[in-house]
Amino acid sequence: MPFLGAKVVLYDFILPIQMKTRYDVIVIGGGHAGIEAAHAACKLGCETLLLAVNLDTIGAMPCNPAVGGPGKSHLVKEVDALGGVMAIAADATYLQMRTLNMSRGPAVQSLRAQSDKREYSAFMKQFMESLPKLTLRQGMVKKLLTDEQRVTGVELAFGEQIEARSVVLSAGTFLEGTIWIGQETMPAGRAGEFPATGLSAMLKALGFQMGRLKTGTPPRLDGRTINFNELPVVPGDEKLQFFSNLKNRPVLEQVPCHQTRTTERTHEIIRQNLHLSPMYSGLIHGIGPRYCPSIEDKIVRFSDKDSHNLFLEPEGRSTYEIYLQGCSTSLPIAVQQEIVNSMPGLENAVMVRPAYAVEYDFLPAIQFDHSLMAKELNGFFAAGQMLGTSGYEEAAAQGIMAGINAALYALDRPFFTLPRSSSYLATLIDDLVSKEIAEPYRMMTSRSEYRLLLRQDNADSRLTPAGREIGLVDDERWAIFNEKYEAIATERKRLNSIRINPCEEWHNELALYGEELKQAASLTELLRRPKLPYSLIEKMRPANAASPFLWALELETEIKYAGYIERQKSQISQLEKLDGVRLPTEISYQSLSNLSKEAREKLERIKPATLGQASRIAGVSPADISVLLVSLEIIRRNSVNSRHFSSEDGQKMIIDSQCRAG
């Protein structure tokens, strides 16, 4: 990738007089959230500074060297649809591409890339260095600079102050980070890297509430000591799919993964050594992710299972390190080695990096609004793991939204937010700012009530026009988008216009799918049949163009599930009425005695922006929403000049209230 005159400064103390001391946007952290935030901000025209503790670890993959998977691939494709970076890097550096859940419905199918972690990080570093309006600097932030209720910049560890109109904090697991291996502990944001110290205390002094979370990573093994001949192979897809819609993506030789499993001996070793786990001995107080448990948790919580599948995943083409997926642990190193050697194919395997747990401070996201700006500190945005999530994809999704809005704030433009029904990205943010997260949040397809509409294959149709409107989607992306949907429209017309008559020619083909043709039917009508795939329709009457493999699933799904899709759109239309009712910021929920006590406490603490957001807060019942509707109508009547409500709003609230009562 060509360099475009990027500005890179390696140390705080080199040439301080010549260094620029004012930017539009400052992004703190060079992980997946920081990358997307900085990229979005500078692409929207802001002079942007990205500060990282170590510039050599920009885009690092400290845990699983992979991108995508159930729910997560949707986020990656949505970030790409808005004009982000992650999908491009994943497509450029994959070791293997594999589509998961192929035997299930299109709503839960997901693409996953096993990544070369060194190449991924190097790609991201070079990509970021090529952005003309972005400056990269190595430095640790000591505190935020503020003026009343507004952020004005940052102060670095050696006292240098840098001004900015907005700041995005994406510190990952580095805020007062501590890693644990058995009973041993040391300060670190991740193994081998310094934590960010002092920033948590400063945030508390500014009035922010802080919490403590925990995550972990498995051991890395020497691939030369593994007997792969005994292990099942997990291959990549024969027909390649990619995350990004951009063209000319590389077709690389795929590297296989392998599968192993725990044994009764594994379980026995873990049970005998549970007292040495810092989680089970009470040394770690942070809460770990429920849906990505440690191997200790698996054995304890699923004691009825005599075995758990684990995966051996290569970390790169230029290294022999193997990631033991599913074996996250914080047990002592000697115990880890025993656990590894108790599994098939790993009898002689040698660890090259031990597993560890990391405990870190986080900012509960209810202190932020849907733009990801802090409610009590203007110009201060946050994104990523330190907002209570877990995973590269979740971090990237928050990062692009925080970066967009930090730039819009700096440019005095209105914020960019998305309705929950638009995307997994918006679902993620709505969950974070509406629900009190007690454990690291991971995206899953079950998180969205609209998952038939929010598939990975149609992310661009849902979000690319919005990305174009705000200025992130460039001419190349826009041309590709229009070309794709013109082709789909043309194919729709073709499928509607061509009819197939009953004949012997296709009798046997249809019978293979348990179908028969008794009367003439259009290709669309045939495709609507649940068992008939698009590939058969294409075989019956080939299109003039080459087989549209990249968008065939999207068209097929839209036709096959048309009735369900329309029903879900109707449900969204009804639910969005509540999201259209704004809640006054000055409302006192404690004074609304007809609300339940729990609802009063939750609403007062979270201060939802809309009635829809209020309805999604845990502890707020439908009865509480009805009380709010009546209260809002009273407020409207008593405030003729209210800037929040119109007579139409009042009518809508009354109708909604009556509908709920009915």
XYZ file of C-alpha atoms in Angstrom:
662
model
C 0.000 0.000 0.000
C 1.520 3.380 -0.945
C 2.381 5.897 1.729
C 0.587 9.216 1.403
C 2.838 11.443 3.441
C 1.726 10.305 6.895
C 3.200 11.991 9.933
C 4.670 9.575 12.482
C 6.361 10.682 15.730
C 7.824 7.964 17.930
C 8.504 9.632 21.274
C 6.911 12.412 23.297
C 10.207 14.165 24.000
C 11.603 14.477 20.464
C 11.407 17.996 19.024
C 8.548 19.153 21.294
C 8.765 22.721 19.918
C 7.965 21.550 16.394
C 5.168 19.213 17.392
C 1.626 20.221 16.678
C -0.272 20.942 19.884
C -3.839 21.315 18.608
C -6.084 18.911 16.688
C -9.747 18.598 15.882
C -9.968 15.055 17.287
C -7.671 13.054 19.557
C -8.085 9.266 19.711
C -6.503 7.471 22.677
C -5.624 3.851 21.884
C -4.438 2.041 18.762
C -6.599 -1.075 18.989
C -9.551 -1.974 16.809
C -11.805 0.736 18.263
C -9.102 3.397 18.036
C -8.283 2.504 14.429
C -11.883 2.858 13.256
C -12.397 6.047 15.275
C -9.252 7.731 13.942
C -9.922 6.609 10.371
C -13.503 7.897 10.438
C -12.522 11.229 11.990
C -9.795 12.039 9.485
C -11.849 10.829 6.512
C -14.561 13.293 7.551
C -12.024 16.088 7.254
C -10.726 16.449 10.812
C -7.074 16.873 11.724
C -6.760 13.793 13.925
C -4.147 12.549 16.395
C -3.982 8.883 17.378
C -2.067 8.266 20.609
C -0.889 4.726 21.383
C 1.196 3.376 24.247
C 3.180 1.439 21.637
C 2.954 2.258 17.927
C 4.271 -1.209 17.061
C 1.085 -2.836 18.381
C -1.469 -0.874 16.376
C -4.149 -3.333 15.289
C -2.730 -6.081 17.495
C -4.663 -9.294 18.048
C -3.722 -10.148 21.637
C -6.338 -12.868 21.920
C -7.911 -14.876 19.111
C -6.217 -14.199 15.733
C -9.533 -14.212 13.896
C -12.228 -11.872 12.601
C -15.929 -12.644 12.372
C -18.081 -15.529 13.543
C -21.741 -15.657 14.630
C -23.077 -12.138 15.124
C -19.589 -10.691 14.788
C -19.365 -11.071 10.998
C -22.489 -8.918 10.797
C -20.660 -6.161 12.686
C -17.603 -6.391 10.411
C -19.727 -6.127 7.284
C -21.690 -3.221 8.770
C -18.480 -1.358 9.609
C -17.397 -1.969 6.017
C -20.750 -0.777 4.676
C -20.235 2.528 6.500
C -16.743 2.877 5.003
C -14.597 1.354 7.776
C -11.310 -0.533 7.774
C -11.606 -3.896 9.550
C -13.078 -5.848 6.623
C -10.341 -4.645 4.266
C -7.610 -5.788 6.652
C -9.300 -9.147 7.281
C -9.596 -9.804 3.531
C -5.960 -8.858 2.956
C -4.431 -11.040 5.686
C -6.547 -14.181 6.065
C -5.126 -17.651 6.566
C -8.519 -19.256 6.139
C -12.049 -18.149 5.241
C -14.889 -20.270 6.515
C -18.673 -19.748 6.565
C -20.261 -21.006 9.777
C -23.819 -22.323 10.257
C -24.249 -23.146 6.571
C -26.851 -25.795 7.414
C -28.987 -23.217 9.207
C -31.005 -20.218 8.030
C -29.468 -17.135 6.379
C -30.033 -14.976 9.487
C -27.404 -16.887 11.494
C -24.893 -17.763 8.769
C -21.610 -15.982 9.382
C -18.205 -15.591 7.797
C -15.063 -16.106 9.870
C -11.478 -15.376 8.887
C -8.537 -16.989 10.603
C -6.044 -14.128 10.408
C -2.292 -13.823 10.219
C -1.951 -11.643 13.297
C 1.424 -10.146 12.345
C 0.294 -9.306 8.828
C -2.988 -7.900 10.140
C -1.224 -5.545 12.527
C 1.366 -4.557 9.896
C -1.405 -3.891 7.363
C -3.274 -1.690 9.843
C -0.127 0.236 10.782
C 0.716 0.940 7.147
C -2.893 1.784 6.319
C -3.134 4.293 9.150
C 0.225 5.834 8.226
C -1.130 6.466 4.720
C -3.987 8.737 5.858
C -3.117 12.395 5.107
C -5.025 14.013 7.987
C -3.902 11.512 10.630
C -0.899 11.887 12.924
C 0.344 8.868 14.897
C 2.176 9.413 18.168
C 3.510 7.156 20.850
C 2.509 8.442 24.250
C 0.532 7.693 27.389
C -2.314 9.980 28.411
C -2.223 11.035 32.072
C -5.422 13.055 32.180
C -8.122 14.804 30.189
C -8.122 18.591 30.008
C -11.542 20.085 30.660
C -13.249 23.455 30.838
C -16.446 23.252 32.894
C -18.511 20.525 31.195
C -16.401 20.285 28.029
C -13.229 18.391 27.151
C -10.455 20.571 25.705
C -7.572 18.127 25.195
C -5.211 15.733 26.938
C -2.053 15.815 29.045
C 0.642 13.200 28.411
C 2.780 11.374 30.942
C 5.688 13.834 30.641
C 3.481 16.888 31.037
C 2.895 17.864 27.411
C -0.591 19.234 26.773
C -2.395 18.842 23.448
C -5.650 20.650 22.687
C -8.604 19.184 20.805
C -12.257 19.877 20.207
C -13.157 16.261 20.952
C -11.458 13.203 22.446
C -12.201 9.492 21.924
C -10.985 7.141 24.678
C -10.499 3.560 23.468
C -8.039 2.160 25.997
C -9.077 -1.507 25.747
C -7.967 -3.522 28.771
C -5.230 -1.047 29.699
C -7.013 1.066 32.355
C -5.298 -0.080 35.560
C -4.813 -3.449 33.859
C -3.518 -6.406 35.867
C -2.703 -9.843 34.495
C -2.955 -13.043 36.519
C -1.334 -16.465 36.136
C -2.192 -18.620 39.127
C -1.464 -16.675 42.316
C 1.066 -14.462 40.523
C 0.103 -11.020 39.264
C 1.670 -7.988 37.612
C 0.469 -4.636 36.234
C -0.081 -4.905 32.468
C -2.650 -3.992 29.848
C -1.801 -7.294 28.217
C 1.228 -9.578 28.473
C 4.414 -7.611 27.891
C 2.809 -4.145 27.796
C 2.450 -1.397 30.385
C -1.017 -0.571 31.750
C -2.525 2.916 31.617
C -2.270 4.137 35.189
C -3.803 7.253 36.717
C -6.459 7.768 34.053
C -9.093 5.853 36.024
C -8.579 8.044 39.085
C -8.865 11.141 36.909
C -12.127 9.884 35.365
C -13.528 9.216 38.834
C -12.536 12.750 39.861
C -14.554 14.027 36.882
C -17.590 12.214 38.256
C -17.542 9.033 36.170
C -18.441 5.697 37.730
C -15.913 2.938 37.079
C -16.288 -0.833 37.206
C -13.987 -3.821 36.992
C -14.134 -6.581 34.369
C -12.035 -9.589 33.487
C -11.169 -11.429 30.312
C -8.575 -14.038 29.402
C -6.630 -15.744 26.667
C -5.509 -19.377 26.005
C -1.944 -20.689 25.786
C -0.002 -20.628 22.516
C 1.657 -23.875 21.498
C 4.713 -24.800 19.435
C 3.140 -26.251 16.291
C 6.236 -28.407 15.676
C 5.443 -30.390 18.838
C 1.816 -31.174 17.896
C 0.832 -34.481 16.283
C -1.604 -33.135 13.681
C -1.968 -36.577 12.061
C -4.248 -37.672 14.900
C -6.506 -34.637 14.719
C -9.571 -33.849 12.549
C -8.933 -31.152 9.939
C -11.123 -28.033 9.805
C -10.744 -26.702 6.222
C -11.663 -23.350 4.728
C -14.421 -22.762 2.150
C -13.929 -23.944 -1.406
C -15.922 -20.976 -2.701
C -14.351 -17.915 -1.161
C -16.445 -15.170 0.364
C -15.038 -11.895 1.688
C -15.950 -9.326 4.303
C -15.530 -6.216 2.167
C -17.523 -5.338 -0.940
C -14.445 -3.782 -2.519
C -13.018 -5.510 -5.588
C -9.635 -7.148 -6.274
C -9.349 -8.895 -2.918
C -6.475 -11.376 -2.777
C -7.055 -15.091 -3.266
C -4.585 -16.638 -0.831
C -3.602 -20.238 -0.154
C -5.686 -21.367 2.807
C -4.179 -22.937 5.916
C -6.163 -25.659 7.713
C -7.161 -25.542 11.364
C -7.502 -28.679 13.483
C -9.706 -29.900 16.284
C -8.925 -31.597 19.594
C -10.946 -32.177 22.766
C -10.687 -32.322 26.506
C -10.562 -35.730 28.196
C -11.521 -37.057 31.612
C -7.866 -36.581 32.562
C -8.149 -32.890 31.565
C -11.195 -32.440 33.766
C -9.511 -34.201 36.678
C -6.444 -31.932 36.482
C -8.637 -28.824 36.484
C -10.818 -29.970 39.384
C -7.753 -30.810 41.461
C -6.257 -27.357 40.896
C -9.291 -25.060 41.061
C -8.029 -23.610 44.335
C -5.036 -22.202 42.413
C -7.239 -20.267 39.979
C -7.371 -16.567 40.937
C -11.028 -16.519 39.875
C -12.023 -19.379 42.181
C -9.755 -18.323 45.051
C -11.299 -14.840 45.113
C -8.197 -12.899 44.016
C -9.915 -11.604 40.854
C -13.034 -9.544 41.505
C -13.788 -8.534 37.903
C -16.571 -10.401 36.098
C -15.670 -12.412 33.005
C -17.682 -13.001 29.800
C -20.445 -15.574 30.319
C -20.434 -16.614 26.679
C -16.678 -17.113 26.450
C -15.883 -18.963 29.684
C -12.497 -20.152 30.823
C -11.748 -23.865 30.651
C -12.190 -23.945 34.449
C -15.681 -22.465 34.103
C -16.612 -24.984 31.424
C -15.653 -27.915 33.616
C -17.494 -26.525 36.656
C -20.608 -25.182 34.924
C -21.040 -28.103 32.523
C -20.031 -30.918 34.853
C -22.365 -33.323 33.020
C -20.239 -33.124 29.851
C -17.312 -35.519 29.619
C -15.584 -33.617 26.791
C -15.361 -30.152 25.188
C -14.172 -29.464 21.645
C -11.180 -27.147 21.219
C -9.572 -25.804 18.051
C -5.940 -25.467 17.037
C -5.619 -22.298 14.987
C -2.404 -21.057 13.347
C -1.347 -17.520 14.266
C 0.435 -16.766 11.003
C 2.361 -17.976 7.975
C 5.701 -16.877 9.406
C 5.348 -18.418 12.864
C 4.844 -21.901 14.269
C 2.672 -20.614 17.148
C -0.732 -22.251 17.467
C -3.668 -20.720 19.327
C -5.573 -23.256 21.469
C -9.064 -21.832 20.955
C -11.459 -22.575 23.812
C -8.797 -23.123 26.478
C -8.715 -19.709 28.151
C -7.365 -20.100 31.697
C -5.505 -18.361 34.523
C -4.205 -21.487 36.260
C -0.463 -21.741 37.065
C 1.897 -22.456 34.177
C 2.765 -26.004 35.333
C -0.940 -26.864 35.533
C -1.532 -25.342 32.087
C 1.147 -27.597 30.639
C -0.515 -30.639 32.210
C -3.878 -29.628 30.786
C -2.418 -29.233 27.304
C -0.655 -32.611 27.381
C -3.860 -34.384 28.468
C -5.532 -33.803 25.088
C -5.311 -35.905 21.884
C -2.488 -34.834 19.581
C -0.997 -32.593 22.284
C 0.693 -35.262 24.383
C 4.111 -33.744 23.607
C 3.023 -30.202 22.842
C 5.087 -27.392 24.348
C 3.650 -24.030 25.387
C 5.468 -20.992 24.007
C 3.185 -18.436 25.708
C 1.128 -19.193 28.805
C -2.529 -18.332 29.161
C -3.460 -15.529 31.533
C -6.411 -13.503 32.788
C -6.474 -9.705 32.647
C -8.513 -7.552 35.017
C -9.153 -3.925 34.073
C -11.271 -0.853 34.776
C -14.180 0.030 32.501
C -16.694 2.823 32.092
C -20.306 1.606 32.379
C -21.842 2.792 29.112
C -25.086 4.083 30.643
C -23.044 7.258 31.240
C -22.983 7.816 27.464
C -25.696 8.485 24.889
C -26.273 6.848 21.508
C -23.616 9.049 19.894
C -21.171 7.517 22.439
C -20.537 10.977 23.909
C -20.559 11.253 27.694
C -23.784 12.744 29.024
C -21.960 14.947 31.530
C -18.831 15.899 29.559
C -19.287 17.392 26.096
C -16.786 16.356 23.454
C -15.687 13.233 25.351
C -16.422 9.951 23.553
C -15.538 6.359 24.417
C -15.489 3.067 22.529
C -14.363 -0.530 22.762
C -13.577 -2.950 25.527
C -13.403 -0.238 28.167
C -17.125 0.432 27.562
C -17.926 -3.088 28.712
C -17.676 -5.205 25.561
C -15.426 -8.094 24.576
C -14.167 -8.746 21.070
C -12.385 -7.005 18.203
C -15.557 -6.672 16.136
C -17.594 -5.079 18.915
C -14.739 -2.627 19.487
C -14.522 -1.709 15.796
C -18.281 -1.130 15.596
C -18.212 1.270 18.537
C -15.030 2.879 17.241
C -16.452 3.896 13.881
C -19.534 5.433 15.519
C -17.501 7.253 18.171
C -15.080 8.521 15.523
C -17.870 9.735 13.256
C -19.576 11.611 16.078
C -16.360 13.012 17.529
C -15.642 14.455 14.083
C -19.184 15.789 13.685
C -18.958 17.406 17.119
C -15.650 19.047 16.168
C -17.213 20.260 12.915
C -20.385 21.546 14.638
C -22.525 19.121 12.656
C -25.473 17.088 14.010
C -24.672 13.680 15.490
C -25.063 10.493 13.433
C -27.065 7.770 15.190
C -28.841 4.703 13.889
C -32.135 3.159 15.021
C -31.848 -0.185 16.768
C -33.697 -1.872 13.911
C -31.082 -0.794 11.336
C -28.142 -2.986 12.312
C -26.320 -5.140 14.830
C -24.070 -2.123 15.298
C -27.019 -0.036 16.516
C -28.327 -2.939 18.601
C -24.938 -3.162 20.322
C -24.847 0.533 21.161
C -28.485 0.614 22.274
C -27.880 -2.349 24.590
C -24.763 -0.725 26.066
C -26.316 2.674 26.793
C -29.698 1.278 27.903
C -28.776 -1.754 29.979
C -26.510 -1.961 32.976
C -23.806 -4.331 31.787
C -22.518 -6.591 34.569
C -20.231 -8.720 32.388
C -18.310 -8.227 29.123
C -20.878 -7.911 26.332
C -20.461 -10.147 23.291
C -22.501 -9.819 20.116
C -24.639 -12.820 19.153
C -27.412 -13.151 16.595
C -29.874 -13.687 19.458
C -29.197 -10.129 20.659
C -31.314 -8.737 17.823
C -35.064 -9.136 17.567
C -34.764 -8.207 13.868
C -32.176 -10.757 12.765
C -34.034 -11.896 9.647
C -33.685 -8.349 8.331
C -30.178 -7.780 9.707
C -28.236 -10.408 7.804
C -24.561 -10.219 6.927
C -25.335 -10.413 3.194
C -27.398 -7.187 3.099
C -25.317 -4.963 5.394
C -24.447 -2.661 2.493
C -28.084 -2.170 1.451
C -28.894 -1.130 5.020
C -25.958 1.164 5.782
C -23.975 2.229 2.705
C -26.413 5.037 1.755
C -26.048 6.399 5.308
C -22.258 6.155 5.064
C -22.386 8.010 1.751
C -24.562 10.748 3.210
C -22.172 11.520 6.072
C -19.112 11.392 3.811
C -17.343 8.118 4.703
C -18.292 6.117 1.605
C -16.099 7.268 -1.270
C -16.859 7.218 -4.996
C -15.326 3.766 -5.523
C -17.449 2.135 -2.825
C -20.546 3.967 -4.003
C -20.059 2.830 -7.596
C -19.653 -0.810 -6.466
C -22.780 -0.502 -4.324
C -24.879 0.867 -7.201
C -23.522 -1.723 -9.630
C -24.500 -4.547 -7.258
C -28.062 -3.390 -6.668
C -28.648 -2.573 -10.313
C -27.623 -6.169 -11.065
C -29.988 -7.488 -8.384
C -32.858 -5.373 -9.751
C -32.184 -6.671 -13.262
C -32.132 -10.257 -12.010
C -35.413 -9.746 -10.127
C -37.081 -8.622 -13.344
C -35.660 -11.615 -15.200
C -36.891 -14.079 -12.563
C -40.371 -12.527 -12.706
C -40.559 -12.549 -16.493
C -39.419 -16.101 -17.294
C -41.901 -18.955 -16.854
C -41.143 -22.669 -16.795
C -43.677 -25.142 -18.167
C -44.112 -28.686 -16.787
C -41.876 -31.035 -18.719
C -39.759 -34.124 -18.303
C -36.544 -32.112 -18.674
C -36.625 -30.857 -15.068
C -38.692 -33.601 -13.459
C -35.713 -35.499 -12.007
C -33.902 -32.322 -10.908
C -36.961 -31.103 -8.997
C -37.538 -34.538 -7.503
C -34.100 -34.382 -5.871
C -35.469 -31.545 -3.731
C -38.826 -33.224 -3.131
C -40.629 -30.929 -5.562
C -42.548 -31.262 -8.830
C -43.959 -28.813 -11.357
C -47.656 -29.384 -12.102
C -48.323 -26.099 -13.870
C -46.361 -23.240 -15.383
C -44.553 -21.058 -12.838
C -42.210 -18.102 -12.977
C -38.642 -18.487 -11.788
C -39.545 -16.271 -8.830
C -42.409 -18.592 -7.874
C -40.080 -21.576 -8.061
C -37.436 -19.857 -5.982
C -40.078 -19.073 -3.358
C -40.352 -22.793 -2.657
C -38.359 -23.462 0.548
C -36.289 -26.378 -0.754
C -35.327 -25.068 -4.189
C -31.953 -23.250 -4.267
C -30.979 -20.390 -6.535
C -28.358 -22.643 -8.136
C -31.132 -24.809 -9.646
C -33.005 -21.758 -10.957
C -29.782 -20.529 -12.524
C -29.303 -23.953 -14.092
C -32.805 -23.929 -15.579
C -32.429 -20.525 -17.194
C -28.896 -19.140 -16.895
C -28.498 -15.393 -16.672
C -26.555 -13.639 -19.414
C -23.959 -12.436 -16.924
C -21.613 -14.624 -14.914
C -23.143 -16.460 -11.956
C -23.891 -13.832 -9.287
C -22.385 -15.853 -6.433
C -21.618 -12.796 -4.302
C -25.215 -11.577 -4.085
C -27.278 -14.668 -4.913
C -27.941 -15.465 -1.240
C -29.279 -11.974 -0.597
C -31.719 -12.156 -3.517
C -32.756 -15.717 -2.695
C -33.421 -14.821 0.947
C -35.448 -11.736 0.041
C -37.668 -13.841 -2.236
C -37.980 -16.952 -0.055
C -38.679 -15.092 3.169
C -40.656 -12.182 1.705
C -43.671 -12.763 3.945
C -41.632 -13.009 7.133
C -39.577 -9.975 6.153
C -42.657 -7.837 5.566
C -44.087 -8.948 8.905
C -40.871 -7.979 10.675
C -40.846 -4.602 8.929
C -44.383 -4.028 10.169
C -43.314 -4.886 13.731
C -40.423 -2.450 13.454
C -42.757 0.277 12.244
C -44.917 -0.172 15.328
C -41.996 -0.325 17.756
C -40.311 2.727 16.223
C -43.291 4.839 17.268
C -41.959 4.614 20.827
C -38.475 5.584 19.625
C -40.036 8.652 18.012
C -41.249 9.969 21.372
C -38.496 12.050 22.984
C -38.200 12.172 26.770
C -37.441 15.587 28.349
C -33.975 15.622 29.903
C -35.300 17.549 32.893
C -38.025 15.063 33.817
C -37.879 13.831 37.437
C -38.722 10.146 37.454
C -38.609 9.999 41.254
C -41.630 12.305 41.333
C -43.728 9.909 39.220
C -45.170 7.885 42.090
C -47.156 5.555 39.820
C -43.934 4.122 38.401
C -42.529 1.064 40.148
C -39.663 1.770 42.540
C -37.212 -0.156 40.317
C -38.352 1.748 37.232
C -37.895 5.111 38.975
C -34.371 4.179 40.035
C -33.362 2.814 36.603
C -34.882 5.689 34.624
C -33.313 8.301 36.905
C -29.913 6.671 36.564
C -29.927 5.992 32.809
C -31.948 9.022 31.638
C -33.192 7.412 28.375
C -33.500 9.671 25.352
C -36.736 8.162 24.030
C -39.688 6.145 25.214
C -38.417 3.260 23.105
C -35.088 3.252 24.919
C -36.936 3.386 28.246
C -38.967 0.316 27.254
C -35.742 -1.668 26.733
C -34.309 -0.959 30.181
C -34.317 -4.024 32.406
C -36.789 -3.459 35.228
C -39.051 -1.086 33.275
C -42.325 -2.928 32.636
C -45.074 -2.268 30.039
C -47.150 -0.853 32.897
C -44.365 1.658 33.619
C -44.351 2.701 29.956
C -48.095 3.322 30.120
C -47.536 5.535 33.174
C -44.859 7.437 31.275
C -47.205 7.939 28.316
C -49.848 9.503 30.533
C -47.253 11.623 32.351
C -45.816 12.903 29.075
C -49.258 13.946 27.889
C -49.749 15.899 31.125
C -46.347 17.560 30.625
C -47.301 18.451 27.056
C -50.576 20.039 28.114
C -48.857 22.027 30.861
C -46.129 23.235 28.545
C -47.687 24.726 25.415
C -44.351 26.021 24.234
C -42.518 22.744 24.931
C -39.706 22.184 22.476
C -39.992 18.432 22.959
C -43.620 17.742 22.110
C -46.244 18.716 19.564
C -49.943 17.976 19.477
C -49.163 15.162 17.016
C -46.799 13.634 19.590
C -49.536 13.781 22.188
C -52.032 12.111 19.868
C -49.537 9.392 19.073
C -48.841 8.791 22.767
C -52.561 8.488 23.520
C -53.062 6.050 20.633
C -50.052 3.979 21.724
C -51.342 3.936 25.294
C -54.742 2.741 24.115
C -53.141 0.067 21.947
C -51.112 -1.217 24.907
C -54.211 -1.196 27.130
C -56.065 -3.154 24.467
